[in-house]
Short mmCIF file of C-alpha atoms and ligand atoms in Angstrom, two decimals:
data_model
loop_
_atom_site.label_atom_id
_atom_site.label_comp_id
_atom_site.label_asym_id
_atom_site.label_seq_id
_atom_site.Cartn_x
_atom_site.Cartn_y
_atom_site.Cartn_z
CA MET V 196 -7.21 21.20 14.53
CA THR V 197 -6.10 21.78 11.06
CA ASP V 198 -2.77 21.82 9.31
CA ALA V 199 -1.32 24.64 7.39
CA ARG V 200 -0.82 23.35 3.93
CA PRO V 201 -0.32 26.51 1.86
CA GLY V 202 0.09 25.80 -1.85
CA GLU V 203 0.19 22.12 -1.20
CA GLN V 204 -1.28 19.75 -3.86
CA LEU V 205 -2.48 16.16 -3.72
CA HIS V 206 0.02 13.37 -3.50
CA LEU V 207 -0.94 10.42 -5.82
CA GLY V 208 0.25 6.87 -5.77
CA ALA V 209 -0.62 4.29 -8.36
CA PHE V 210 -1.18 0.83 -6.76
CA PHE V 211 -0.91 -1.90 -9.31
CA HIS V 212 -2.40 -5.37 -8.80
CA PRO V 213 -1.48 -7.23 -12.00
CA THR V 214 -4.77 -7.38 -13.92
CA GLY V 215 -6.38 -4.55 -11.71
CA HIS V 216 -7.87 -4.21 -8.24
CA HIS V 217 -11.23 -5.74 -9.06
CA VAL V 218 -11.27 -9.35 -8.02
CA ALA V 219 -12.77 -10.30 -11.47
CA SER V 220 -10.66 -7.83 -13.34
CA TRP V 221 -8.87 -10.63 -15.36
CA LEU V 222 -12.20 -11.56 -16.95
CA ASP V 223 -12.70 -8.06 -18.41
CA GLU V 224 -11.71 -7.99 -22.06
CA SER V 225 -9.49 -5.01 -21.65
CA ALA V 226 -7.37 -6.48 -18.90
CA GLN V 227 -3.72 -7.88 -19.74
CA ILE V 228 -4.60 -11.43 -19.12
CA ASP V 229 -1.02 -12.77 -18.13
CA ALA V 230 -0.16 -9.48 -16.27
CA GLY V 231 1.45 -11.04 -13.15
CA THR V 232 4.46 -12.15 -15.00
CA ASN V 233 4.42 -9.83 -17.95
CA PHE V 234 7.36 -7.32 -17.50
CA ARG V 235 6.35 -5.27 -20.52
CA HIS V 236 2.95 -4.77 -19.01
CA TYR V 237 4.42 -3.36 -15.72
CA ALA V 238 6.95 -1.27 -17.60
CA GLU V 239 4.10 0.43 -19.59
CA LEU V 240 2.09 1.09 -16.47
CA ALA V 241 5.01 2.70 -14.72
CA GLN V 242 5.74 4.83 -17.84
CA THR V 243 2.05 5.93 -18.07
CA ALA V 244 2.03 6.82 -14.34
CA GLU V 245 5.30 8.75 -14.70
CA ARG V 246 4.02 10.74 -17.72
CA ALA V 247 0.95 11.62 -15.50
CA LYS V 248 3.45 12.77 -12.72
CA PHE V 249 2.25 10.39 -10.12
CA ASP V 250 4.36 10.63 -6.94
CA LEU V 251 4.80 6.87 -6.88
CA MET V 252 3.85 3.43 -7.99
CA PHE V 253 3.24 0.82 -5.30
CA LEU V 254 3.43 -2.97 -5.47
CA ALA V 255 1.94 -5.03 -2.65
CA ASP V 256 3.43 -8.38 -1.77
CA ALA V 257 2.94 -11.60 0.12
CA LEU V 258 5.37 -14.37 0.83
CA ALA V 259 2.83 -17.13 -0.22
CA THR V 260 0.17 -17.87 -2.72
CA ARG V 261 -3.36 -17.63 -1.47
CA ASP V 262 -4.43 -20.42 0.69
CA GLY V 263 -7.96 -21.52 0.05
CA ARG V 264 -10.38 -23.82 -1.67
CA PRO V 265 -9.06 -24.88 -5.08
CA GLU V 266 -12.58 -24.36 -6.66
CA ALA V 267 -12.36 -20.65 -5.74
CA LEU V 268 -8.66 -20.09 -6.25
CA ARG V 269 -8.72 -21.42 -9.75
CA ARG V 270 -10.88 -18.51 -10.67
CA TRP V 271 -8.89 -15.83 -8.91
CA PRO V 272 -5.27 -15.04 -10.13
CA GLN V 273 -4.42 -12.28 -7.73
CA TYR V 274 -1.40 -13.23 -5.54
CA MET V 275 -1.00 -16.66 -7.22
CA ALA V 276 1.82 -16.04 -9.67
CA TYR V 277 3.53 -12.70 -9.93
CA PHE V 278 6.97 -10.99 -9.63
CA GLU V 279 8.90 -10.34 -6.52
CA PRO V 280 8.39 -6.71 -6.23
CA LEU V 281 11.96 -5.35 -5.52
CA THR V 282 13.27 -7.32 -8.51
CA LEU V 283 10.57 -5.97 -10.62
CA LEU V 284 11.12 -2.31 -9.37
CA SER V 285 14.83 -2.57 -10.01
CA ALA V 286 14.16 -3.21 -13.64
CA ILE V 287 11.51 -0.49 -13.92
CA ALA V 288 14.01 1.91 -12.24
CA ALA V 289 16.09 1.67 -15.42
CA LEU V 290 13.10 2.62 -17.63
CA THR V 291 11.86 5.64 -15.53
CA SER V 292 13.52 8.67 -14.06
CA ARG V 293 11.16 10.49 -11.54
CA ILE V 294 8.38 8.21 -10.30
CA GLY V 295 8.81 6.81 -6.84
CA LEU V 296 9.15 3.03 -6.55
CA VAL V 297 7.37 1.57 -3.51
CA ALA V 298 7.06 -2.01 -2.42
CA THR V 299 5.91 -4.05 0.56
CA ALA V 300 8.34 -6.07 2.70
CA THR V 301 6.97 -7.74 5.74
CA THR V 302 8.63 -7.45 9.14
CA SER V 303 7.23 -10.84 10.27
CA TYR V 304 9.17 -13.00 7.86
CA ASN V 305 12.38 -11.02 6.98
CA GLU V 306 15.39 -10.04 8.80
CA PRO V 307 16.21 -6.30 9.05
CA TYR V 308 19.61 -6.49 7.45
CA ASN V 309 18.19 -8.08 4.39
CA VAL V 310 15.41 -5.62 4.03
CA ALA V 311 17.73 -2.63 4.74
CA ARG V 312 20.14 -3.74 2.14
CA LYS V 313 17.61 -4.42 -0.66
CA PHE V 314 15.75 -1.07 -0.29
CA ALA V 315 18.95 0.84 -0.03
CA SER V 316 20.18 -0.81 -3.14
CA LEU V 317 16.96 0.08 -5.03
CA ASP V 318 17.30 3.57 -3.69
CA LEU V 319 20.68 3.98 -5.28
CA ILE V 320 19.75 2.19 -8.51
CA SER V 321 16.78 4.51 -8.91
CA GLY V 322 18.66 7.71 -7.96
CA GLY V 323 16.71 8.21 -4.69
CA ARG V 324 13.20 7.02 -5.49
CA ALA V 325 12.68 3.99 -3.33
CA GLY V 326 10.02 3.59 -0.58
CA TRP V 327 9.45 0.61 1.78
CA ASN V 328 5.87 -0.19 2.86
CA VAL V 329 6.18 -1.79 6.27
CA VAL V 330 3.53 -4.49 6.92
CA THR V 331 3.21 -7.13 9.61
CA SER V 332 1.56 -9.64 7.03
CA SER V 333 -2.04 -10.20 6.33
CA ASN V 334 -1.80 -13.49 4.38
CA GLN V 335 -2.07 -16.13 7.01
CA SER V 336 -0.34 -18.79 4.90
CA GLU V 337 2.95 -17.05 4.89
CA ALA V 338 3.47 -18.68 8.22
CA PHE V 339 3.58 -22.12 6.46
CA ASN V 340 6.55 -21.10 4.42
CA PHE V 341 8.57 -20.06 7.35
CA GLY V 342 8.35 -23.01 9.75
CA ARG V 343 5.26 -21.86 11.54
CA GLU V 344 1.62 -23.08 11.86
CA ALA V 345 0.30 -19.53 12.21
CA HIS V 346 1.29 -15.81 12.44
CA ILE V 347 2.46 -14.66 15.77
CA GLU V 348 -0.30 -12.74 17.27
CA HIS V 349 -1.35 -9.31 15.90
CA ASP V 350 0.14 -6.98 18.57
CA ALA V 351 3.20 -9.11 18.94
CA ARG V 352 3.84 -8.75 15.27
CA TYR V 353 3.72 -4.97 15.65
CA ASP V 354 6.21 -5.24 18.59
CA ARG V 355 8.56 -6.94 16.20
CA ALA V 356 7.84 -4.37 13.49
CA GLU V 357 8.66 -1.50 15.69
CA GLU V 358 12.16 -2.89 16.55
CA PHE V 359 12.61 -4.05 13.03
CA THR V 360 11.96 -0.56 11.47
CA ASP V 361 14.41 0.99 14.07
CA VAL V 362 17.04 -1.50 12.97
CA VAL V 363 16.53 -0.83 9.26
CA ARG V 364 16.58 2.98 9.79
CA GLY V 365 19.65 2.66 11.95
CA LEU V 366 21.46 0.61 9.20
CA TRP V 367 20.42 3.14 6.54
CA LYS V 368 22.46 5.69 8.49
CA SER V 369 25.63 3.70 8.37
CA TRP V 370 27.39 5.94 5.95
CA ASP V 371 27.47 9.72 6.06
CA ALA V 372 26.70 11.30 2.69
CA ASP V 373 30.34 12.45 2.30
CA ALA V 374 31.90 9.16 3.56
CA PHE V 375 33.39 8.17 0.30
CA VAL V 376 36.47 10.45 -0.44
CA ARG V 377 37.78 8.11 -3.14
CA ASP V 378 41.09 9.91 -3.28
CA ARG V 379 43.65 8.29 -5.61
CA SER V 380 46.42 10.55 -4.43
CA THR V 381 46.13 9.53 -0.84
CA GLY V 382 44.89 6.02 -1.47
CA ILE V 383 42.01 6.59 0.87
CA TYR V 384 38.58 5.34 -0.33
CA HIS V 385 36.41 6.03 2.57
CA ASP V 386 36.67 8.07 5.77
CA PRO V 387 36.26 5.57 8.75
CA GLU V 388 35.00 8.57 10.95
CA LYS V 389 31.91 8.62 8.55
CA LEU V 390 31.01 4.93 8.88
CA HIS V 391 28.81 4.14 11.88
CA GLU V 392 28.32 0.67 13.40
CA LEU V 393 24.81 0.24 14.69
CA ASN V 394 25.39 -2.28 17.50
CA HIS V 395 21.73 -2.85 18.19
CA VAL V 396 20.80 -5.25 20.87
CA GLY V 397 17.09 -5.70 21.43
CA PRO V 398 14.45 -8.25 22.38
CA HIS V 399 14.04 -9.39 18.75
CA PHE V 400 17.28 -8.55 16.95
CA ARG V 401 20.95 -8.32 17.49
CA VAL V 402 22.52 -6.39 14.62
CA LYS V 403 26.07 -5.03 14.57
CA GLY V 404 26.12 -3.34 11.20
CA PRO V 405 27.25 -1.32 9.39
CA LEU V 406 25.23 -1.73 6.23
CA ASN V 407 27.24 -2.50 3.07
CA VAL V 408 25.38 -0.08 0.90
CA ALA V 409 26.02 3.71 0.70
CA ARG V 410 23.47 6.50 1.28
CA SER V 411 21.32 7.52 -1.68
CA PRO V 412 20.55 11.04 -2.97
CA GLN V 413 17.46 11.14 -0.87
CA GLY V 414 19.31 9.95 2.24
CA GLU V 415 17.19 6.94 2.86
CA PRO V 416 14.17 5.24 1.39
CA VAL V 417 10.88 6.77 2.33
CA LEU V 418 8.89 4.67 4.96
CA PHE V 419 5.18 3.78 4.21
CA GLN V 420 2.94 1.89 6.59
CA ALA V 421 -0.25 0.12 5.94
CA GLY V 422 -1.91 -0.86 9.20
CA SER V 423 -4.73 1.15 10.70
CA SER V 424 -5.35 -0.73 14.04
CA GLU V 425 -4.34 0.94 17.41
CA VAL V 426 -0.90 -0.50 17.36
CA GLY V 427 -0.65 0.14 13.56
CA ARG V 428 -1.29 3.74 14.08
CA GLU V 429 1.20 4.06 16.94
CA LEU V 430 3.90 2.60 14.73
CA ALA V 431 2.88 4.93 11.88
CA ALA V 432 2.87 8.00 14.14
CA ARG V 433 6.24 7.23 15.38
CA THR V 434 7.96 6.19 12.15
CA ALA V 435 6.01 6.32 8.92
CA GLU V 436 6.24 9.14 6.37
CA ALA V 437 3.09 8.04 4.46
CA VAL V 438 0.24 5.85 5.41
CA PHE V 439 -1.93 3.67 3.19
CA THR V 440 -5.37 2.98 4.77
CA PRO V 441 -8.72 1.76 3.71
CA GLN V 442 -11.15 4.63 4.43
CA THR V 443 -14.66 4.46 3.04
CA TYR V 444 -16.42 7.47 4.53
CA MET V 445 -15.23 11.07 4.98
CA GLU V 446 -15.97 11.56 8.63
CA PRO V 447 -14.17 8.49 9.87
CA ALA V 448 -11.36 9.39 7.48
CA ARG V 449 -11.05 12.85 8.97
CA ALA V 450 -11.11 11.41 12.43
CA PHE V 451 -8.35 8.87 11.36
CA TYR V 452 -6.33 11.73 9.80
CA ALA V 453 -6.59 13.91 12.92
CA ASP V 454 -5.90 10.95 15.21
CA LEU V 455 -2.83 9.89 13.33
CA LYS V 456 -1.33 13.37 13.05
CA GLY V 457 -2.28 14.04 16.62
CA ARG V 458 -0.14 11.05 17.82
CA MET V 459 2.93 12.47 16.20
CA LYS V 460 3.78 15.18 18.68
CA LYS V 461 4.74 12.81 21.46
CA PHE V 462 7.27 11.36 19.18
CA GLY V 463 8.82 14.68 18.36
CA ARG V 464 7.51 14.81 14.93
CA GLU V 465 5.67 17.59 12.81
CA ARG V 466 2.29 16.73 11.26
CA TRP V 467 3.47 17.46 7.71
CA GLN V 468 6.22 14.77 7.99
CA LEU V 469 3.45 12.08 7.44
CA LYS V 470 1.15 11.92 4.47
CA VAL V 471 -2.13 10.15 4.67
CA MET V 472 -3.06 8.49 1.46
CA PRO V 473 -6.19 6.37 1.69
CA GLY V 474 -7.05 3.86 -1.23
CA LEU V 475 -9.38 5.09 -3.98
CA ASN V 476 -10.77 2.93 -6.77
CA PRO V 477 -12.03 5.37 -9.49
CA ILE V 478 -14.34 3.93 -12.12
CA VAL V 479 -14.38 6.75 -14.73
CA GLY V 480 -16.74 7.35 -17.59
CA ARG V 481 -17.33 10.10 -19.99
CA THR V 482 -20.86 10.10 -18.60
CA LEU V 483 -22.11 8.77 -15.28
CA ALA V 484 -24.14 6.06 -17.08
CA GLU V 485 -20.97 4.81 -18.75
CA ALA V 486 -19.16 4.57 -15.48
CA GLU V 487 -22.04 2.77 -13.83
CA GLU V 488 -22.12 0.38 -16.76
CA LYS V 489 -18.38 -0.40 -16.42
CA HIS V 490 -18.83 -1.05 -12.68
CA ALA V 491 -21.96 -3.18 -13.05
CA HIS V 492 -20.19 -5.25 -15.72
CA LEU V 493 -17.17 -5.87 -13.35
CA GLN V 494 -19.41 -6.84 -10.48
CA SER V 495 -21.43 -9.27 -12.63
CA LEU V 496 -18.14 -11.12 -13.33
CA ILE V 497 -17.57 -12.07 -9.72
CA HIS V 498 -18.19 -15.71 -9.32
CA PRO V 499 -19.94 -16.69 -5.96
CA ASP V 500 -17.19 -19.19 -5.12
CA VAL V 501 -14.63 -16.35 -5.28
CA GLY V 502 -16.97 -13.91 -3.45
CA LEU V 503 -17.51 -16.34 -0.59
CA GLU V 504 -13.89 -17.25 -0.31
CA LEU V 505 -12.75 -13.65 -0.29
CA LEU V 506 -15.28 -12.63 2.37
CA GLY V 507 -14.91 -15.64 4.40
CA TYR V 508 -11.03 -15.27 4.56
CA SER V 509 -11.22 -11.75 5.73
CA LEU V 510 -13.73 -13.03 8.54
CA GLY V 511 -11.09 -15.34 9.97
CA LYS V 512 -11.41 -18.17 7.46
CA PHE V 513 -15.16 -18.47 8.15
CA ASP V 514 -16.93 -20.90 5.89
CA LEU V 515 -19.93 -19.00 4.51
CA ARG V 516 -21.06 -21.75 1.99
CA PRO V 517 -23.61 -23.39 4.28
CA TYR V 518 -25.55 -20.06 4.66
CA ASP V 519 -28.08 -18.36 2.37
CA ILE V 520 -26.04 -16.06 0.04
CA ASP V 521 -29.00 -13.65 -0.07
CA GLY V 522 -29.43 -13.79 3.63
CA PRO V 523 -27.72 -11.86 6.49
CA LEU V 524 -24.18 -12.62 7.85
CA PRO V 525 -24.59 -15.28 10.62
CA ASP V 526 -24.04 -14.26 14.19
CA GLU V 527 -21.42 -16.98 14.54
CA VAL V 528 -18.99 -14.82 12.46
CA GLU V 529 -18.57 -12.40 15.37
CA ARG V 530 -18.10 -15.11 17.91
CA HIS V 531 -15.68 -16.90 15.59
CA GLY V 532 -13.67 -13.73 15.45
CA THR V 533 -10.14 -15.11 15.20
CA ASN V 534 -9.19 -12.09 13.22
CA ALA V 535 -10.55 -9.61 15.55
CA GLY V 536 -7.49 -7.22 15.40
CA GLN V 537 -7.73 -6.73 11.66
CA THR V 538 -9.29 -3.75 10.22
CA ALA V 539 -11.08 -5.58 7.35
CA PHE V 540 -12.87 -7.86 9.85
CA ARG V 541 -14.24 -4.92 11.78
CA GLN V 542 -15.28 -3.10 8.55
CA ILE V 543 -17.23 -6.00 7.16
CA LEU V 544 -19.08 -6.45 10.42
CA GLY V 545 -19.79 -2.79 10.58
CA TRP V 546 -21.46 -2.92 7.06
CA ALA V 547 -23.42 -5.94 7.96
CA ARG V 548 -24.66 -4.42 11.23
CA ASP V 549 -25.19 -0.83 10.03
CA GLU V 550 -26.54 -1.35 6.43
CA HIS V 551 -28.05 -4.79 6.78
CA LEU V 552 -26.32 -6.11 3.77
CA THR V 553 -26.66 -9.67 2.66
CA ILE V 554 -23.79 -12.04 2.18
CA ARG V 555 -23.79 -11.41 -1.55
CA GLN V 556 -24.07 -7.68 -1.12
CA LEU V 557 -21.15 -7.75 1.37
CA TYR V 558 -18.94 -9.73 -0.89
CA GLN V 559 -19.72 -7.56 -3.81
CA ARG V 560 -18.90 -4.43 -1.79
CA PHE V 561 -15.82 -5.96 -0.38
CA ALA V 562 -14.60 -7.86 -3.51
CA GLY V 563 -14.68 -4.95 -5.76
CA ALA V 564 -12.15 -3.02 -3.96
CA ARG V 565 -11.22 -5.30 -1.03
CA GLY V 566 -12.83 -2.96 1.40
CA GLN V 567 -11.41 0.33 -0.11
CA ARG V 568 -13.47 3.00 -1.52
CA THR V 569 -14.89 2.86 -5.04
CA VAL V 570 -16.03 6.17 -6.69
CA ILE V 571 -18.05 5.87 -9.87
CA GLY V 572 -18.67 8.83 -12.10
CA THR V 573 -17.24 11.36 -14.62
CA ALA V 574 -13.91 12.95 -14.24
CA SER V 575 -15.47 16.11 -12.67
CA MET V 576 -17.46 14.01 -10.18
CA ILE V 577 -14.30 12.09 -9.21
CA ALA V 578 -12.31 15.28 -8.93
CA ASP V 579 -15.08 16.94 -6.83
CA ASP V 580 -14.91 13.99 -4.38
CA MET V 581 -11.03 13.99 -4.15
CA GLN V 582 -11.13 17.80 -3.65
CA ALA V 583 -13.73 17.53 -0.87
CA TRP V 584 -11.70 14.96 0.96
CA PHE V 585 -8.47 17.08 0.57
CA ASP V 586 -10.10 20.30 1.51
CA SER V 587 -11.63 18.66 4.63
CA TYR V 588 -8.36 17.45 5.92
CA ALA V 589 -9.22 13.79 5.45
CA VAL V 590 -6.35 13.02 3.17
CA ASP V 591 -3.00 14.40 1.94
CA GLY V 592 -3.49 12.37 -1.26
CA PHE V 593 -4.71 9.13 -2.56
CA LEU V 594 -3.44 5.74 -3.45
CA ILE V 595 -5.16 5.19 -6.79
CA GLN V 596 -6.18 1.57 -7.33
CA PRO V 597 -7.37 1.15 -10.87
CA SER V 598 -9.99 -1.67 -11.13
CA THR V 599 -8.62 -2.94 -14.41
CA LEU V 600 -5.21 -2.57 -15.98
CA PRO V 601 -4.08 -1.00 -18.13
CA GLY V 602 -7.65 0.41 -18.90
CA GLY V 603 -8.42 1.89 -15.53
CA LEU V 604 -5.12 3.64 -15.33
CA ASN V 605 -5.37 5.00 -18.77
CA ASP V 606 -8.86 6.31 -18.00
CA PHE V 607 -7.76 8.03 -14.81
CA VAL V 608 -4.77 9.64 -16.53
CA GLU V 609 -6.63 10.80 -19.60
CA LEU V 610 -9.73 12.07 -17.91
CA VAL V 611 -9.22 12.80 -14.20
CA ILE V 612 -5.66 14.05 -14.03
CA PRO V 613 -6.35 16.97 -16.44
CA GLU V 614 -9.43 17.99 -14.27
CA LEU V 615 -7.31 17.85 -11.15
CA ARG V 616 -4.68 20.01 -12.81
CA HIS V 617 -7.30 22.43 -13.99
CA ARG V 618 -8.26 22.97 -10.40
CA GLY V 619 -4.64 23.42 -9.30
CA LEU V 620 -4.82 20.25 -7.27
CA PHE V 621 -2.06 18.33 -8.94
CA ARG V 622 1.32 19.02 -10.27
CA THR V 623 2.16 19.71 -13.88
CA GLU V 624 5.92 18.96 -13.30
CA TYR V 625 7.77 16.96 -10.77
CA GLU V 626 9.30 19.10 -8.05
CA GLY V 627 12.51 17.10 -7.85
CA THR V 628 14.24 13.92 -8.85
CA THR V 629 13.73 12.02 -5.58
CA LEU V 630 10.63 10.64 -3.98
CA ARG V 631 11.21 12.69 -0.92
CA ALA V 632 11.46 15.86 -2.99
CA ASN V 633 8.24 15.00 -4.78
CA MET V 634 6.39 14.08 -1.52
CA GLY V 635 7.60 17.22 0.28
CA LEU V 636 9.44 15.16 2.92
CA PRO V 637 12.79 16.01 4.38
CA ILE V 638 15.95 14.24 3.42
CA GLY V 639 16.14 11.04 5.52
C1 FMN C 31 -3.13 0.03 0.65
C2 FMN C 31 -2.74 -1.25 1.52
C3 FMN C 31 -1.69 -2.03 1.00
C4 FMN C 31 -1.37 -3.15 1.83
N1 FMN C 31 -0.38 -3.93 1.33
C5 FMN C 31 -0.12 -5.16 2.10
C6 FMN C 31 0.85 -5.94 1.49
O1 FMN C 31 1.48 -5.73 0.44
N2 FMN C 31 1.16 -7.13 2.13
C7 FMN C 31 0.54 -7.42 3.39
O2 FMN C 31 0.81 -8.39 3.95
N3 FMN C 31 -0.48 -6.59 3.88
C8 FMN C 31 -0.72 -5.45 3.21
N4 FMN C 31 -1.68 -4.57 3.74
C9 FMN C 31 -2.35 -4.98 4.90
C10 FMN C 31 -1.83 -4.21 6.08
O3 FMN C 31 -0.51 -4.31 6.26
C11 FMN C 31 -2.32 -4.77 7.46
O4 FMN C 31 -1.99 -6.15 7.48
C12 FMN C 31 -3.79 -4.74 7.51
O5 FMN C 31 -4.11 -3.31 7.26
C13 FMN C 31 -4.30 -5.16 8.90
O6 FMN C 31 -3.48 -4.42 9.85
P1 FMN C 31 -4.16 -3.57 11.00
O7 FMN C 31 -4.83 -4.62 11.82
O8 FMN C 31 -3.04 -2.87 11.69
O9 FMN C 31 -5.02 -2.60 10.33
C14 FMN C 31 -2.03 -3.40 3.01
C15 FMN C 31 -3.01 -2.56 3.46
C16 FMN C 31 -3.39 -1.44 2.74
C17 FMN C 31 -4.49 -0.56 3.16
#
């Protein structure tokens, strides 16, 4: 089953981890070394991505620093000290005019009213460019900051997430677009008929509403979702308008795409109302040799302490230090399996089983892009790859995850974007002023 996408082009997001996606990116001389708390750095990234006409920029988030062994964490700045994303995006909104501004907020450690209000405010401040990435939390240590010893169980988190997103969406519909008459002659500011209380009562939340923020030019923020498990897919098919997902091979990606879109009908939705945007780490060179050299250099910068910590964490906090780093993943990992519902856990076990990778090879593969796909080559090789995935109905677009910043973004913008344009695969001008208009999504 294919989708009719006449004339449609790729949708591109730019996902910014402060110094870049590669776990050792901060050690590369081109990286902005204090990036996490350097506003000018983010402003320039946003402006570069907007000049290139990316649909959106995306900031991930966690409500905790990383938890782990100090000897590894001291070598690994990601998620240790960085801006709260909605605050950062509000400032970036003032310096940009077209690019979508998307951030994560977890449904596990927030209340729907707060989340609805913050994203609705960003949506108004940016003139209709906000998007909310719904996650159920991957960082286990968030629990410690919210009075718990551990996350609630995986599927139960999704249960809460489903009701949470319903409430947020309900609150976003509090005001009709023409609710504010603001008529000095009659002294009437808003029409009460056009203000709707939510009066939600459910197993997790009781929320009366209405929201104290008006509708934005795009109606409501765009809903993104980033879980690929069975329950994650159901939530996405029911509510998400775009999905971020780690997909490393084309056939499983095509199956994921078809599966996700196939689930939408039962929720009364059309397939085009959800865009599938897997992560892609492009490492671009003017020649293949140059690209390979860049990649090899980054991989050589990964300290084993960091590699073992990163891999062990995704395997349910399994301590890999006692094992031979150049030997196989021990069988105990599978039995340990506390993280069994998580996509990364299954992915790493799959690589170990199918490709017989050693612990070092596994962490190198996983650490580079944290389980997402890295493509190394010239601009035309990378464009070939992206085109093949798009033409095969494996994707509607990509979430571009530069390995280093600003260098990796600049390379992509200077080299790959023109190649995509040349092939008619990517826009030369924004279609509209809102994120919905640019992503081809209906007004919310
Ligand atoms: C591109 C991408 C971005 C993500 N961003 C976040 C994030 O900012 N915060 C978070 O807690 N989890 C994030 N996640 C993790 C997912 O929300 C989710 O926890 C993970 O995919 C496991 O869920 P699953 O078992 O349903 O696949 C992200 C995942 C992907 C693929």
